[in-house]
mmCIF file of C-alpha atoms in Angstrom:
data_model
loop_
_atom_site.group_PDB
_atom_site.id
_atom_site.type_symbol
_atom_site.label_atom_id
_atom_site.label_comp_id
_atom_site.label_asym_id
_atom_site.label_seq_id
_atom_site.Cartn_x
_atom_site.Cartn_y
_atom_site.Cartn_z
ATOM 1 C CA MET A 1 79.941 29.940 -8.220
ATOM 2 C CA MET A 2 80.391 32.118 -10.931
ATOM 3 C CA THR A 3 78.230 34.801 -11.485
ATOM 4 C CA ASP A 4 77.658 37.473 -14.327
ATOM 5 C CA PRO A 5 78.602 40.858 -13.058
ATOM 6 C CA THR A 6 76.120 42.430 -15.334
ATOM 7 C CA ALA A 7 73.511 40.935 -13.904
ATOM 8 C CA SER A 8 74.281 42.202 -10.591
ATOM 9 C CA ALA A 9 72.797 46.043 -11.380
ATOM 10 C CA PRO A 10 69.665 46.761 -13.565
ATOM 11 C CA SER A 11 69.749 48.263 -16.875
ATOM 12 C CA ALA A 12 68.746 51.475 -16.858
ATOM 13 C CA THR A 13 67.663 53.712 -20.037
ATOM 14 C CA PRO A 14 69.113 57.653 -19.211
ATOM 15 C CA ALA A 15 66.314 59.896 -19.142
ATOM 16 C CA THR A 16 65.663 61.991 -22.463
ATOM 17 C CA PRO A 17 65.711 65.816 -21.529
ATOM 18 C CA ALA A 18 62.431 67.792 -22.262
ATOM 19 C CA THR A 19 62.609 69.275 -25.684
ATOM 20 C CA PRO A 20 62.023 72.880 -25.008
ATOM 21 C CA ALA A 21 58.518 74.025 -27.078
ATOM 22 C CA ASP A 22 59.061 76.114 -29.894
ATOM 23 C CA PRO A 23 57.427 79.171 -29.841
ATOM 24 C CA ALA A 24 57.053 79.606 -33.703
ATOM 25 C CA ALA A 25 54.934 76.591 -33.434
ATOM 26 C CA VAL A 26 53.097 77.081 -30.327
ATOM 27 C CA ALA A 27 52.120 80.530 -32.063
ATOM 28 C CA ALA A 28 51.066 79.023 -35.304
ATOM 29 C CA GLU A 29 49.147 76.022 -33.258
ATOM 30 C CA LEU A 30 47.257 79.159 -31.299
ATOM 31 C CA ALA A 31 46.714 81.091 -34.591
ATOM 32 C CA ARG A 32 45.212 77.872 -36.334
ATOM 33 C CA VAL A 33 43.036 77.361 -33.143
ATOM 34 C CA ARG A 34 41.763 81.236 -33.312
ATOM 35 C CA ALA A 35 41.150 80.530 -37.191
ATOM 36 C CA ARG A 36 38.758 77.973 -36.293
ATOM 37 C CA LEU A 37 37.053 79.504 -33.506
ATOM 38 C CA ASP A 38 36.445 82.409 -35.658
ATOM 39 C CA ALA A 39 35.274 80.334 -38.381
ATOM 40 C CA ILE A 40 33.049 78.969 -36.035
ATOM 41 C CA VAL A 41 31.587 81.982 -34.592
ATOM 42 C CA SER A 42 31.361 83.834 -38.053
ATOM 43 C CA ASN A 43 28.951 81.621 -39.466
ATOM 44 C CA THR A 44 26.769 81.037 -36.208
ATOM 45 C CA PRO A 45 23.582 82.979 -36.458
ATOM 46 C CA GLY A 46 23.504 85.966 -34.156
ATOM 47 C CA LEU A 47 25.983 87.053 -31.212
ATOM 48 C CA VAL A 48 28.798 84.961 -29.581
ATOM 49 C CA TYR A 49 29.482 87.065 -26.484
ATOM 50 C CA GLN A 50 31.166 86.912 -22.731
ATOM 51 C CA PHE A 51 29.383 88.941 -20.144
ATOM 52 C CA GLU A 52 30.998 89.719 -16.581
ATOM 53 C CA LEU A 53 28.940 91.087 -13.462
ATOM 54 C CA HIS A 54 31.176 92.305 -11.007
ATOM 55 C CA ALA A 55 31.197 92.318 -7.560
ATOM 56 C CA ASP A 56 30.727 95.714 -7.557
ATOM 57 C CA GLN A 57 28.212 95.573 -10.196
ATOM 58 C CA ARG A 58 29.864 96.771 -12.851
ATOM 59 C CA VAL A 59 29.259 95.051 -16.096
ATOM 60 C CA SER A 60 31.671 94.190 -19.068
ATOM 61 C CA PHE A 61 31.757 92.332 -22.277
ATOM 62 C CA PRO A 62 35.185 90.765 -22.457
ATOM 63 C CA TYR A 63 34.226 89.121 -25.810
ATOM 64 C CA LEU A 64 31.786 90.205 -28.394
ATOM 65 C CA SER A 65 31.439 88.432 -32.071
ATOM 66 C CA ASP A 66 31.085 90.528 -35.074
ATOM 67 C CA GLY A 67 27.496 89.890 -35.234
ATOM 68 C CA CYS A 68 27.235 92.447 -32.895
ATOM 69 C CA GLN A 69 26.478 95.182 -34.745
ATOM 70 C CA ALA A 70 24.165 93.489 -37.136
ATOM 71 C CA LEU A 71 22.003 92.352 -33.934
ATOM 72 C CA LEU A 72 22.317 95.339 -31.562
ATOM 73 C CA GLY A 73 23.366 98.024 -34.278
ATOM 74 C CA LEU A 74 26.539 98.955 -32.072
ATOM 75 C CA THR A 75 29.813 97.981 -33.232
ATOM 76 C CA PRO A 76 31.701 95.661 -30.109
ATOM 77 C CA ALA A 77 34.392 98.551 -29.988
ATOM 78 C CA ALA A 78 31.226 100.762 -28.807
ATOM 79 C CA LEU A 79 29.971 97.904 -26.741
ATOM 80 C CA HIS A 80 33.198 97.224 -24.835
ATOM 81 C CA ALA A 81 33.692 100.974 -24.240
ATOM 82 C CA ALA A 82 30.223 101.517 -22.640
ATOM 83 C CA PRO A 83 28.981 98.188 -21.759
ATOM 84 C CA GLU A 84 26.005 99.848 -19.909
ATOM 85 C CA CYS A 85 24.488 100.801 -23.233
ATOM 86 C CA PHE A 86 23.126 97.366 -23.986
ATOM 87 C CA LEU A 87 20.830 97.761 -20.871
ATOM 88 C CA ALA A 88 19.944 101.315 -22.245
ATOM 89 C CA LEU A 89 18.601 99.265 -25.633
ATOM 90 C CA ILE A 90 15.893 96.989 -23.651
ATOM 91 C CA LEU A 91 12.811 98.577 -24.097
ATOM 92 C CA GLU A 92 11.539 99.666 -19.974
ATOM 93 C CA PRO A 93 8.837 97.133 -19.579
ATOM 94 C CA ASP A 94 11.300 94.567 -20.307
ATOM 95 C CA ARG A 95 14.202 95.360 -18.028
ATOM 96 C CA LEU A 96 13.178 94.334 -14.855
ATOM 97 C CA SER A 97 12.470 91.051 -16.185
ATOM 98 C CA TYR A 98 16.138 91.181 -17.737
ATOM 99 C CA LEU A 99 17.596 92.342 -14.352
ATOM 100 C CA ASP A 100 15.609 89.347 -12.010
ATOM 101 C CA ALA A 101 16.981 86.648 -15.022
ATOM 102 C CA MET A 102 20.404 87.741 -14.918
ATOM 103 C CA HIS A 103 20.624 88.269 -10.916
ATOM 104 C CA THR A 104 18.624 85.076 -10.514
ATOM 105 C CA SER A 105 21.283 83.067 -12.886
ATOM 106 C CA ALA A 106 23.971 85.005 -11.041
ATOM 107 C CA THR A 107 22.806 83.924 -7.600
ATOM 108 C CA THR A 108 22.134 79.991 -8.697
ATOM 109 C CA LEU A 109 24.713 79.661 -11.403
ATOM 110 C CA ALA A 110 21.828 78.431 -13.525
ATOM 111 C CA SER A 111 21.856 78.721 -17.354
ATOM 112 C CA TRP A 112 20.299 82.453 -18.166
ATOM 113 C CA ASN A 113 17.618 81.918 -20.713
ATOM 114 C CA TRP A 114 15.962 85.560 -21.479
ATOM 115 C CA GLU A 115 13.558 86.951 -24.137
ATOM 116 C CA GLY A 116 12.962 90.398 -24.622
ATOM 117 C CA ARG A 117 12.161 93.383 -27.057
ATOM 118 C CA ILE A 118 15.279 95.933 -27.706
ATOM 119 C CA TRP A 119 15.251 99.523 -29.425
ATOM 120 C CA ILE A 120 17.853 99.611 -32.450
ATOM 121 C CA GLU A 121 18.264 103.348 -32.598
ATOM 122 C CA ALA A 122 20.258 103.317 -35.602
ATOM 123 C CA TRP A 123 17.261 101.403 -37.520
ATOM 124 C CA LYS A 124 14.091 103.127 -35.669
ATOM 125 C CA ASP A 125 12.942 99.594 -35.089
ATOM 126 C CA ILE A 126 11.981 96.959 -32.211
ATOM 127 C CA LYS A 127 13.800 93.421 -32.273
ATOM 128 C CA TRP A 128 13.037 90.758 -30.134
ATOM 129 C CA ILE A 129 16.244 88.804 -29.010
ATOM 130 C CA ASN A 130 16.635 85.414 -26.938
ATOM 131 C CA LEU A 131 19.727 85.163 -24.759
ATOM 132 C CA ARG A 132 21.175 81.830 -23.274
ATOM 133 C CA ALA A 133 24.237 81.925 -21.345
ATOM 134 C CA THR A 134 25.902 79.332 -19.111
ATOM 135 C CA PRO A 135 27.507 81.608 -15.707
ATOM 136 C CA HIS A 136 30.622 80.466 -13.994
ATOM 137 C CA ALA A 137 31.688 82.574 -10.714
ATOM 138 C CA LEU A 138 35.006 84.520 -11.053
ATOM 139 C CA PRO A 139 37.316 84.833 -8.102
ATOM 140 C CA GLY A 140 36.324 88.027 -5.709
ATOM 141 C CA GLY A 141 32.541 87.710 -6.089
ATOM 142 C CA GLY A 142 32.135 88.123 -9.683
ATOM 143 C CA VAL A 143 30.335 85.802 -12.517
ATOM 144 C CA ARG A 144 30.923 85.370 -16.353
ATOM 145 C CA TRP A 145 28.650 84.516 -18.486
ATOM 146 C CA GLU A 146 29.568 82.674 -22.077
ATOM 147 C CA GLY A 147 26.499 82.614 -24.529
ATOM 148 C CA ILE A 148 25.036 83.711 -27.498
ATOM 149 C CA MET A 149 22.097 86.299 -28.591
ATOM 150 C CA THR A 150 19.975 85.484 -31.562
ATOM 151 C CA ASN A 151 17.247 87.468 -33.478
ATOM 152 C CA ILE A 152 13.639 86.134 -32.832
ATOM 153 C CA THR A 153 11.475 88.646 -34.302
ATOM 154 C CA GLU A 154 10.339 86.529 -37.368
ATOM 155 C CA SER A 155 9.146 84.069 -34.765
ATOM 156 C CA ARG A 156 7.524 86.110 -32.297
ATOM 157 C CA ARG A 157 5.732 87.552 -35.492
ATOM 158 C CA GLU A 158 4.655 84.294 -36.330
ATOM 159 C CA GLN A 159 3.601 83.323 -33.037
ATOM 160 C CA GLN A 160 1.515 86.376 -32.790
ATOM 161 C CA GLU A 161 -0.195 85.894 -36.299
ATOM 162 C CA VAL A 162 -0.804 82.077 -35.187
ATOM 163 C CA ARG A 163 -2.516 83.745 -31.779
ATOM 164 C CA GLN A 164 -4.486 86.406 -34.052
ATOM 165 C CA SER A 165 -5.439 83.553 -36.690
ATOM 166 C CA ARG A 166 -6.732 81.286 -33.742
ATOM 167 C CA ALA A 167 -8.393 84.441 -32.405
ATOM 168 C CA ARG A 168 -10.300 85.278 -35.288
ATOM 169 C CA LEU A 169 -11.092 81.782 -36.188
ATOM 170 C CA ALA A 170 -12.466 81.423 -32.250
ATOM 171 C CA GLU A 171 -14.647 84.267 -33.174
ATOM 172 C CA LEU A 172 -15.707 82.909 -36.363
ATOM 173 C CA THR A 173 -16.659 79.940 -34.976
ATOM 174 C CA ALA A 174 -18.564 81.461 -31.825
ATOM 175 C CA HIS A 175 -20.420 83.227 -34.751
ATOM 176 C CA ILE A 176 -21.266 80.370 -36.815
ATOM 177 C CA GLU A 177 -22.595 78.678 -33.719
ATOM 178 C CA LYS A 178 -24.664 81.611 -32.578
ATOM 179 C CA VAL A 179 -26.041 82.112 -36.250
ATOM 180 C CA LYS A 180 -27.164 78.365 -36.502
ATOM 181 C CA GLU A 181 -28.725 78.333 -33.011
ATOM 182 C CA GLN A 182 -30.980 80.993 -34.383
ATOM 183 C CA GLU A 183 -31.732 79.418 -37.730
ATOM 184 C CA ARG A 184 -32.631 76.306 -35.770
ATOM 185 C CA THR A 185 -34.701 78.504 -33.695
ATOM 186 C CA ARG A 186 -36.278 80.056 -36.420
ATOM 187 C CA ILE A 187 -37.090 76.883 -38.159
ATOM 188 C CA ALA A 188 -38.082 75.450 -35.297
ATOM 189 C CA ARG A 189 -40.681 77.992 -34.626
ATOM 190 C CA GLU A 190 -41.739 78.054 -38.301
ATOM 191 C CA ILE A 191 -42.352 74.062 -38.009
ATOM 192 C CA HIS A 192 -44.027 74.039 -34.749
ATOM 193 C CA ASP A 193 -46.031 77.123 -35.853
ATOM 194 C CA ASP A 194 -47.235 76.839 -39.735
ATOM 195 C CA LEU A 195 -46.732 72.930 -40.443
ATOM 196 C CA GLY A 196 -48.389 72.023 -36.769
ATOM 197 C CA GLY A 197 -50.871 74.547 -37.056
ATOM 198 C CA ASN A 198 -51.952 73.267 -40.703
ATOM 199 C CA LEU A 199 -51.653 69.619 -39.820
ATOM 200 C CA THR A 200 -53.995 70.453 -37.035
ATOM 201 C CA ALA A 201 -56.467 72.012 -39.002
ATOM 202 C CA ILE A 202 -56.178 69.232 -41.577
ATOM 203 C CA LYS A 203 -56.986 66.894 -38.888
ATOM 204 C CA MET A 204 -59.974 68.877 -37.539
ATOM 205 C CA ALA A 205 -61.392 68.988 -41.368
ATOM 206 C CA LEU A 206 -60.358 65.492 -41.953
ATOM 207 C CA ALA A 207 -62.450 64.495 -38.639
ATOM 208 C CA MET A 208 -65.692 66.510 -40.055
ATOM 209 C CA LEU A 209 -65.446 64.655 -43.555
ATOM 210 C CA ALA A 210 -65.025 61.436 -41.867
ATOM 211 C CA ALA A 211 -68.467 61.900 -39.856
ATOM 212 C CA ARG A 212 -70.090 62.867 -42.667
ATOM 213 C CA LEU A 213 -69.157 59.572 -44.925
ATOM 214 C CA PRO A 214 -71.729 57.016 -45.616
ATOM 215 C CA GLU A 215 -72.234 54.505 -42.876
ATOM 216 C CA GLY A 216 -71.941 51.322 -45.025
ATOM 217 C CA ASP A 217 -68.940 52.698 -47.626
ATOM 218 C CA THR A 218 -66.154 50.741 -45.270
ATOM 219 C CA THR A 219 -63.530 51.637 -48.159
ATOM 220 C CA LEU A 220 -64.182 55.064 -47.456
ATOM 221 C CA HIS A 221 -63.947 54.826 -44.061
ATOM 222 C CA ASP A 222 -60.531 52.773 -43.876
ATOM 223 C CA LYS A 223 -59.099 55.336 -46.048
ATOM 224 C CA ALA A 224 -60.246 58.497 -44.069
ATOM 225 C CA ALA A 225 -58.888 56.239 -40.826
ATOM 226 C CA TYR A 226 -55.458 55.742 -42.993
ATOM 227 C CA VAL A 227 -55.199 59.470 -43.560
ATOM 228 C CA ASP A 228 -55.946 60.387 -40.071
ATOM 229 C CA ALA A 229 -53.183 58.145 -38.739
ATOM 230 C CA LEU A 230 -50.894 59.550 -41.643
ATOM 231 C CA VAL A 231 -51.994 62.911 -40.201
ATOM 232 C CA ASP A 232 -51.511 61.877 -36.204
ATOM 233 C CA ARG A 233 -47.728 60.574 -37.693
ATOM 234 C CA THR A 234 -46.924 63.725 -39.278
ATOM 235 C CA ILE A 235 -47.433 65.803 -36.217
ATOM 236 C CA ASP A 236 -45.345 63.572 -34.042
ATOM 237 C CA ALA A 237 -42.996 64.317 -36.842
ATOM 238 C CA VAL A 238 -42.944 67.707 -36.850
ATOM 239 C CA HIS A 239 -43.095 67.820 -32.828
ATOM 240 C CA ARG A 240 -40.076 65.525 -32.679
ATOM 241 C CA ILE A 241 -37.947 67.640 -35.687
ATOM 242 C CA SER A 242 -38.820 70.879 -33.842
ATOM 243 C CA LEU A 243 -37.814 69.162 -30.550
ATOM 244 C CA ASP A 244 -34.578 68.247 -32.013
ATOM 245 C CA LEU A 245 -33.576 71.612 -33.349
ATOM 246 C CA ARG A 246 -34.563 73.861 -30.454
ATOM 247 C CA PRO A 247 -36.600 72.814 -27.046
ATOM 248 C CA PRO A 248 -39.129 75.199 -26.283
ATOM 249 C CA LEU A 249 -38.332 74.421 -22.149
ATOM 250 C CA LEU A 250 -35.006 75.810 -23.162
ATOM 251 C CA ASP A 251 -36.985 79.229 -23.310
ATOM 252 C CA LEU A 252 -37.991 78.615 -19.709
ATOM 253 C CA GLY A 253 -34.050 78.358 -18.486
ATOM 254 C CA ILE A 254 -31.019 76.148 -18.727
ATOM 255 C CA VAL A 255 -32.354 74.515 -15.350
ATOM 256 C CA ALA A 256 -35.870 73.339 -17.402
ATOM 257 C CA GLY A 257 -34.058 72.662 -20.535
ATOM 258 C CA LEU A 258 -31.416 70.168 -18.507
ATOM 259 C CA GLU A 259 -34.274 68.571 -16.946
ATOM 260 C CA TRP A 260 -36.038 67.889 -20.141
ATOM 261 C CA LEU A 261 -33.081 66.732 -21.930
ATOM 262 C CA CYS A 262 -31.909 63.935 -18.929
ATOM 263 C CA LYS A 263 -35.144 62.858 -18.873
ATOM 264 C CA GLU A 264 -35.552 62.121 -22.705
ATOM 265 C CA PHE A 265 -32.018 60.446 -22.543
ATOM 266 C CA GLU A 266 -33.100 58.354 -19.942
ATOM 267 C CA GLN A 267 -36.265 57.208 -21.807
ATOM 268 C CA GLN A 268 -34.279 56.548 -24.973
ATOM 269 C CA ALA A 269 -31.223 55.124 -24.107
ATOM 270 C CA GLY A 270 -32.338 53.168 -21.174
ATOM 271 C CA VAL A 271 -29.859 54.647 -18.892
ATOM 272 C CA HIS A 272 -30.407 56.027 -15.419
ATOM 273 C CA CYS A 273 -30.039 60.085 -15.929
ATOM 274 C CA ALA A 274 -30.015 62.407 -12.287
ATOM 275 C CA PHE A 275 -29.736 65.728 -12.884
ATOM 276 C CA SER A 276 -29.013 68.395 -10.029
ATOM 277 C CA ALA A 277 -28.177 72.097 -9.498
ATOM 278 C CA ASN A 278 -27.634 74.448 -6.702
ATOM 279 C CA ARG A 279 -30.138 77.247 -7.653
ATOM 280 C CA ARG A 280 -33.678 77.638 -9.318
ATOM 281 C CA GLU A 281 -32.665 80.070 -11.530
ATOM 282 C CA PHE A 282 -29.305 80.603 -13.612
ATOM 283 C CA ALA A 283 -29.135 84.298 -14.804
ATOM 284 C CA LEU A 284 -27.473 83.025 -17.975
ATOM 285 C CA ASP A 285 -27.769 85.006 -21.195
ATOM 286 C CA ASN A 286 -29.454 82.940 -24.438
ATOM 287 C CA ASP A 287 -26.232 82.201 -26.235
ATOM 288 C CA GLN A 288 -24.810 80.905 -22.594
ATOM 289 C CA SER A 289 -27.538 78.891 -21.730
ATOM 290 C CA THR A 290 -27.869 76.789 -25.393
ATOM 291 C CA ALA A 291 -23.962 76.277 -25.370
ATOM 292 C CA LEU A 292 -24.350 74.291 -22.305
ATOM 293 C CA PHE A 293 -27.515 72.841 -23.309
ATOM 294 C CA ARG A 294 -25.539 71.659 -26.513
ATOM 295 C CA ILE A 295 -22.456 70.446 -24.608
ATOM 296 C CA VAL A 296 -24.560 68.216 -22.407
ATOM 297 C CA GLN A 297 -26.626 67.193 -25.512
ATOM 298 C CA GLU A 298 -23.613 65.910 -27.165
ATOM 299 C CA ALA A 299 -21.933 64.442 -23.935
ATOM 300 C CA LEU A 300 -24.975 62.261 -23.473
ATOM 301 C CA THR A 301 -24.650 61.719 -27.513
ATOM 302 C CA ASN A 302 -21.521 60.193 -26.548
ATOM 303 C CA ILE A 303 -22.025 58.181 -23.811
ATOM 304 C CA ALA A 304 -25.033 56.757 -25.346
ATOM 305 C CA LYS A 305 -22.777 55.481 -28.636
ATOM 306 C CA HIS A 306 -19.447 54.655 -26.693
ATOM 307 C CA ALA A 307 -19.364 54.620 -23.038
ATOM 308 C CA GLY A 308 -21.604 51.471 -22.108
ATOM 309 C CA ALA A 309 -22.582 52.989 -18.850
ATOM 310 C CA SER A 310 -25.528 52.341 -16.454
ATOM 311 C CA ARG A 311 -25.692 55.949 -14.816
ATOM 312 C CA VAL A 312 -25.247 59.158 -15.849
ATOM 313 C CA THR A 313 -24.865 62.482 -13.562
ATOM 314 C CA VAL A 314 -25.227 65.728 -14.594
ATOM 315 C CA LYS A 315 -24.717 68.773 -11.965
ATOM 316 C CA LEU A 316 -25.115 72.187 -12.762
ATOM 317 C CA ALA A 317 -23.689 74.726 -10.176
ATOM 318 C CA ARG A 318 -23.747 78.415 -9.362
ATOM 319 C CA THR A 319 -20.557 79.701 -7.378
ATOM 320 C CA ARG A 320 -19.387 83.464 -6.973
ATOM 321 C CA HIS A 321 -17.883 84.278 -10.477
ATOM 322 C CA HIS A 322 -18.680 80.952 -12.129
ATOM 323 C CA VAL A 323 -20.892 78.450 -13.256
ATOM 324 C CA SER A 324 -19.586 74.815 -13.473
ATOM 325 C CA LEU A 325 -21.624 71.877 -15.180
ATOM 326 C CA LYS A 326 -20.281 67.929 -14.914
ATOM 327 C CA ILE A 327 -21.375 65.474 -16.803
ATOM 328 C CA SER A 328 -20.304 62.214 -15.242
ATOM 329 C CA ASP A 329 -20.889 58.542 -16.054
ATOM 330 C CA ASN A 330 -19.558 54.930 -14.964
ATOM 331 C CA GLY A 331 -18.717 53.689 -18.056
ATOM 332 C CA SER A 332 -15.688 52.469 -19.767
ATOM 333 C CA GLY A 333 -14.007 55.787 -19.915
ATOM 334 C CA ILE A 334 -11.695 57.991 -22.693
ATOM 335 C CA TRP A 335 -8.431 57.227 -23.455
ATOM 336 C CA GLN A 336 -6.156 60.071 -24.779
ATOM 337 C CA GLY A 337 -5.704 58.170 -28.404
ATOM 338 C CA ASP A 338 -9.579 58.951 -28.455
ATOM 339 C CA ARG A 339 -9.522 62.580 -27.897
ATOM 340 C CA ALA A 340 -6.457 62.992 -30.571
ATOM 341 C CA LYS A 341 -8.703 61.205 -33.094
ATOM 342 C CA PRO A 342 -9.117 63.440 -36.818
ATOM 343 C CA GLU A 343 -12.940 62.630 -36.706
ATOM 344 C CA SER A 344 -13.637 63.715 -32.744
ATOM 345 C CA PHE A 345 -15.721 66.847 -33.971
ATOM 346 C CA GLY A 346 -17.942 65.945 -30.796
ATOM 347 C CA ILE A 347 -15.261 66.563 -28.406
ATOM 348 C CA ARG A 348 -13.582 69.527 -30.131
ATOM 349 C CA GLY A 349 -17.244 71.174 -30.676
ATOM 350 C CA MET A 350 -17.866 71.060 -27.174
ATOM 351 C CA THR A 351 -14.038 72.430 -26.448
ATOM 352 C CA GLU A 352 -15.195 75.677 -28.774
ATOM 353 C CA ARG A 353 -18.401 76.108 -27.336
ATOM 354 C CA ALA A 354 -16.844 76.320 -23.795
ATOM 355 C CA ARG A 355 -13.893 78.306 -25.435
ATOM 356 C CA ALA A 356 -16.256 80.728 -26.844
ATOM 357 C CA LEU A 357 -18.219 81.583 -23.669
ATOM 358 C CA GLY A 358 -14.791 82.563 -22.232
ATOM 359 C CA GLY A 359 -14.650 79.348 -20.248
ATOM 360 C CA THR A 360 -12.651 75.667 -19.839
ATOM 361 C CA LEU A 361 -13.575 72.310 -20.929
ATOM 362 C CA THR A 362 -12.211 69.189 -19.339
ATOM 363 C CA LEU A 363 -12.350 65.434 -19.769
ATOM 364 C CA SER A 364 -10.965 63.199 -16.961
ATOM 365 C CA HIS A 365 -11.813 59.477 -15.374
ATOM 366 C CA ALA A 366 -14.137 59.408 -13.036
ATOM 367 C CA VAL A 367 -13.301 57.546 -9.862
ATOM 368 C CA GLY A 368 -14.351 53.908 -9.951
ATOM 369 C CA GLY A 369 -14.395 53.868 -13.862
ATOM 370 C CA GLY A 370 -15.998 56.229 -16.610
ATOM 371 C CA THR A 371 -15.486 59.855 -17.782
ATOM 372 C CA VAL A 372 -16.104 63.246 -16.338
ATOM 373 C CA VAL A 373 -16.759 65.957 -18.674
ATOM 374 C CA ALA A 374 -16.123 69.498 -16.645
ATOM 375 C CA VAL A 375 -17.207 72.944 -18.010
ATOM 376 C CA LYS A 376 -16.523 76.310 -16.156
ATOM 377 C CA ILE A 377 -17.316 79.558 -17.598
ATOM 378 C CA LYS A 378 -16.902 82.720 -15.976
ATOM 379 C CA CYS A 379 -19.800 84.738 -15.546
ATOM 380 C CA ASP A 380 -20.065 88.822 -15.248
ATOM 381 C CA GLY A 381 -21.220 90.633 -12.346
ATOM 382 C CA HIS A 382 -25.097 91.106 -13.544
ATOM 383 C CA HIS A 383 -25.065 87.403 -13.393
ATOM 384 C CA ALA A 384 -24.666 87.282 -10.011
ATOM 385 C CA GLY A 385 -28.291 88.317 -8.883
ATOM 386 C CA ALA A 386 -29.300 84.318 -9.770
ATOM 387 C CA MET A 387 -32.135 83.201 -7.163
ATOM 388 C CA PRO A 388 -30.973 80.970 -5.176
ATOM 389 C CA ALA A 389 -32.782 78.034 -3.563
ATOM 390 C CA ALA A 390 -35.189 78.285 -0.871
ATOM 391 C CA ALA A 391 -34.189 77.407 2.268
ATOM 392 C CA GLY A 392 -34.791 73.840 3.456
ATOM 393 C CA ALA A 393 -35.388 73.066 -0.319
ATOM 394 C CA THR A 394 -32.674 72.223 -2.755
ATOM 395 C CA ILE A 395 -33.127 71.438 -6.330
ATOM 396 C CA ALA A 396 -29.739 69.502 -5.623
ATOM 397 C CA ASP A 397 -31.948 66.383 -5.057
ATOM 398 C CA HIS A 398 -33.938 66.854 -8.089
ATOM 399 C CA SER A 399 -33.091 63.729 -9.485
ATOM 400 C CA ILE A 400 -34.673 62.461 -12.739
ATOM 401 C CA SER A 401 -35.500 58.855 -13.067
ATOM 402 C CA THR A 402 -37.939 57.262 -15.471
ATOM 403 C CA ALA A 403 -36.320 53.616 -14.869
ATOM 404 C CA LYS A 404 -38.684 51.280 -13.824
#
């Protein structure tokens, strides 16, 4: 049997020896990479840097971009030579948070994110800066961070202006509400005293005239009866308008005012409404009592319009330092989308009233369905003398119900 001698050995391609790297080409590529990096860094707002914390707690800046002087008022060469100068730039009240953030990042190797103020001596100016850096452990126990520092002074000023604007707006809102309540009180009293008094006098004069009418003149008697009924309806309207503006019972204290309000709500809406309080008297000033009353009034109005509830509970309680108010119902509940509606002025009004008192208002879902409106306000020390309920008798069980 004949065999091909060339088939007995596999063909092999000789290995091509590696071509030595051209130093000039490597240098050119390195220059191109450096140029790209420099272009990126030069167009990056702020200061790009490397920062090292050595095992002996020395610090250094191996790399600082050209943004160093614009941000810190120091040249990169100056900060390279004296890296401890950076800590000296930070205002003393902010240094502890800076060092804590640095050591936490070094220990956990988590990102370092810090905001604080620095003093620029060259410009006699204070700047807010933000630094964000990623840590890497170094041999020997040190840590190196690569990151960026940016000037956030303008954004901080804008935030401060927004906070101040909101504070001024809250003050204005509180002032408007106070003036509005004072005007309500004034109008209610004038309506009650002037119109009520005049209508009562008219009714008395009308009764005197009706008594002197001829017995046989039915037309005049009918007219007198009609006018008398009209005066009665007007007196009722004056009374109702006066109550809507400001219930006189509120002058007797928040407990009396809320008790009356819950009873009125139950009669008008046909929804069982129970009120309870853990004290007979709450040492609240007029503004606080009025604000809490209006919050309950608005909450009950919302329940009557939207909740479809059959039971409402209003609880007022005084703790050592706070007064808490809870309005609960077993209705359909409120959803997040309802709170964010542009026309949800009732919820916003309640929130603003609570905020004007230095308190908070929260809305949550009730157990078993429905909504809980919770208000908590902090009271000053002079309010601590509110009279507690007598032993053995608690107003907490003073449930109001007119449902038959």
